[in-house]
Amino acid sequence: MSKLQGKVAALPAAPCCPALTERELTAQEAELTAAMFKALGDPVRLRLFSKVASHPDNEACVCDIADVGVSQPTVSHHLKKLKEAGLLVSERRGTWVYYRVEASVLAAMGRLLTPTPAEAA
């Protein structure tokens, strides 16, 4: 387990951070947030994350999302990076792996980038 995986695994159900306009991030919050954005900073990873997040069943078999213009080993590498950043969870079912985005992850990412009420006015 990588250093980052251990920190992500230790997160509460609603990961990470307040809105950027609410208060300064702590060093740990900044590290976790940067890891999420770094993982999404690659176009292939962003497409894979989008495919999983928008899948009708709220989860997607790797067989349904692998068509992103790179080889299967490269898809596996990118999915691993998304998991390490805490953005995806997976479950093996027979020979296939299914991925899903936890609702708390999407909520936390949205909260991070949403201005506080005083800023929105």
CSV table of C-alpha atoms in Angstrom, one decimal:
chain,number,residue,atom,x,y,z
A,1,MET,CA,0.0,0.0,0.0
A,2,SER,CA,1.4,3.4,-1.0
A,3,LYS,CA,1.7,6.3,1.5
A,4,LEU,CA,-1.2,8.0,-0.3
A,5,GLN,CA,-3.4,4.9,-0.3
A,6,GLY,CA,-3.0,4.7,3.5
A,7,LYS,CA,-4.1,8.3,3.9
A,8,VAL,CA,-7.1,7.9,1.5
A,9,ALA,CA,-8.1,4.7,3.3
A,10,ALA,CA,-8.1,6.6,6.6
A,11,LEU,CA,-10.6,9.2,5.3
A,12,PRO,CA,-14.1,9.4,6.8
A,13,ALA,CA,-17.1,8.5,4.6
A,14,ALA,CA,-17.2,12.1,3.2
A,15,PRO,CA,-13.7,12.6,2.1
A,16,CYS,CA,-11.7,15.8,2.4
A,17,CYS,CA,-12.2,19.3,2.3
A,18,PRO,CA,-14.2,22.4,2.8
A,19,ALA,CA,-14.9,24.9,0.1
A,20,LEU,CA,-11.8,26.7,-1.0
A,21,THR,CA,-13.4,29.9,-0.1
A,22,GLU,CA,-14.4,28.8,3.4
A,23,ARG,CA,-11.0,28.5,5.0
A,24,GLU,CA,-7.4,27.5,4.2
A,25,LEU,CA,-6.8,23.8,3.6
A,26,THR,CA,-4.6,22.0,6.1
A,27,ALA,CA,-1.4,20.4,4.8
A,28,GLN,CA,-3.1,17.0,4.8
A,29,GLU,CA,-6.2,18.3,3.1
A,30,ALA,CA,-4.1,20.0,0.4
A,31,GLU,CA,-2.1,16.7,-0.2
A,32,LEU,CA,-5.3,14.7,-0.6
A,33,THR,CA,-7.0,17.2,-2.8
A,34,ALA,CA,-3.9,17.6,-5.0
A,35,ALA,CA,-3.8,13.8,-5.4
A,36,MET,CA,-7.4,13.8,-6.6
A,37,PHE,CA,-6.8,16.6,-9.1
A,38,LYS,CA,-3.5,15.2,-10.2
A,39,ALA,CA,-5.2,11.9,-11.0
A,40,LEU,CA,-7.9,13.7,-13.0
A,41,GLY,CA,-5.3,15.9,-14.7
A,42,ASP,CA,-4.7,13.1,-17.3
A,43,PRO,CA,-7.2,13.1,-20.2
A,44,VAL,CA,-7.5,9.3,-20.3
A,45,ARG,CA,-8.1,9.2,-16.5
A,46,LEU,CA,-10.6,12.0,-16.7
A,47,ARG,CA,-12.5,10.1,-19.5
A,48,LEU,CA,-12.4,6.8,-17.5
A,49,PHE,CA,-13.7,8.6,-14.4
A,50,SER,CA,-16.4,10.3,-16.5
A,51,LYS,CA,-17.4,7.0,-18.0
A,52,VAL,CA,-17.8,5.4,-14.6
A,53,ALA,CA,-19.5,8.4,-13.0
A,54,SER,CA,-22.0,8.7,-15.8
A,55,HIS,CA,-22.7,5.0,-16.3
A,56,PRO,CA,-26.5,4.2,-15.9
A,57,ASP,CA,-26.0,1.6,-13.2
A,58,ASN,CA,-23.7,3.8,-11.1
A,59,GLU,CA,-21.0,1.3,-11.7
A,60,ALA,CA,-19.2,0.0,-14.8
A,61,CYS,CA,-17.5,-3.1,-15.8
A,62,VAL,CA,-14.0,-2.6,-17.1
A,63,CYS,CA,-15.2,-4.2,-20.3
A,64,ASP,CA,-17.7,-1.3,-20.8
A,65,ILE,CA,-15.3,1.5,-20.3
A,66,ALA,CA,-12.0,0.4,-21.8
A,67,ASP,CA,-12.5,2.0,-25.2
A,68,VAL,CA,-10.6,5.3,-24.5
A,69,GLY,CA,-8.0,4.9,-27.3
A,70,VAL,CA,-5.2,3.2,-25.3
A,71,SER,CA,-4.3,-0.4,-24.7
A,72,GLN,CA,-5.9,-2.5,-22.0
A,73,PRO,CA,-2.7,-2.5,-19.8
A,74,THR,CA,-2.7,1.3,-20.0
A,75,VAL,CA,-6.4,1.4,-19.0
A,76,SER,CA,-5.6,-0.8,-16.0
A,77,HIS,CA,-2.8,1.5,-15.0
A,78,HIS,CA,-5.0,4.6,-15.2
A,79,LEU,CA,-7.8,2.9,-13.2
A,80,LYS,CA,-5.3,1.9,-10.6
A,81,LYS,CA,-4.2,5.6,-10.3
A,82,LEU,CA,-7.8,6.7,-9.9
A,83,LYS,CA,-8.3,4.1,-7.1
A,84,GLU,CA,-5.1,5.2,-5.4
A,85,ALA,CA,-6.3,8.7,-5.4
A,86,GLY,CA,-9.6,7.6,-3.7
A,87,LEU,CA,-11.7,8.5,-6.7
A,88,LEU,CA,-12.9,5.0,-7.6
A,89,VAL,CA,-13.6,1.8,-5.8
A,90,SER,CA,-13.7,-1.6,-7.4
A,91,GLU,CA,-15.1,-5.1,-6.9
A,92,ARG,CA,-14.1,-8.3,-8.8
A,93,ARG,CA,-17.0,-10.4,-10.0
A,94,GLY,CA,-15.7,-13.6,-11.7
A,95,THR,CA,-13.3,-12.5,-14.3
A,96,TRP,CA,-14.5,-8.9,-14.5
A,97,VAL,CA,-13.8,-5.9,-12.3
A,98,TYR,CA,-16.5,-3.4,-11.7
A,99,TYR,CA,-15.8,0.2,-10.8
A,100,ARG,CA,-17.9,2.9,-9.1
A,101,VAL,CA,-17.5,6.4,-7.8
A,102,GLU,CA,-18.6,6.8,-4.3
A,103,ALA,CA,-21.3,9.5,-4.0
A,104,SER,CA,-19.3,11.0,-1.1
A,105,VAL,CA,-16.4,11.6,-3.5
A,106,LEU,CA,-18.5,13.5,-6.0
A,107,ALA,CA,-20.1,15.5,-3.1
A,108,ALA,CA,-16.7,16.3,-1.6
A,109,MET,CA,-15.3,17.4,-5.0
A,110,GLY,CA,-18.4,19.6,-5.6
A,111,ARG,CA,-18.2,21.1,-2.1
A,112,LEU,CA,-14.6,21.9,-2.6
A,113,LEU,CA,-15.2,24.0,-5.7
A,114,THR,CA,-18.5,25.6,-4.5
A,115,PRO,CA,-18.3,29.1,-3.2
A,116,THR,CA,-19.5,29.6,0.3
A,117,PRO,CA,-22.9,31.5,0.5
A,118,ALA,CA,-21.2,34.8,1.2
A,119,GLU,CA,-19.0,34.4,-1.9
A,120,ALA,CA,-21.9,33.3,-4.1
A,121,ALA,CA,-23.8,36.5,-3.4
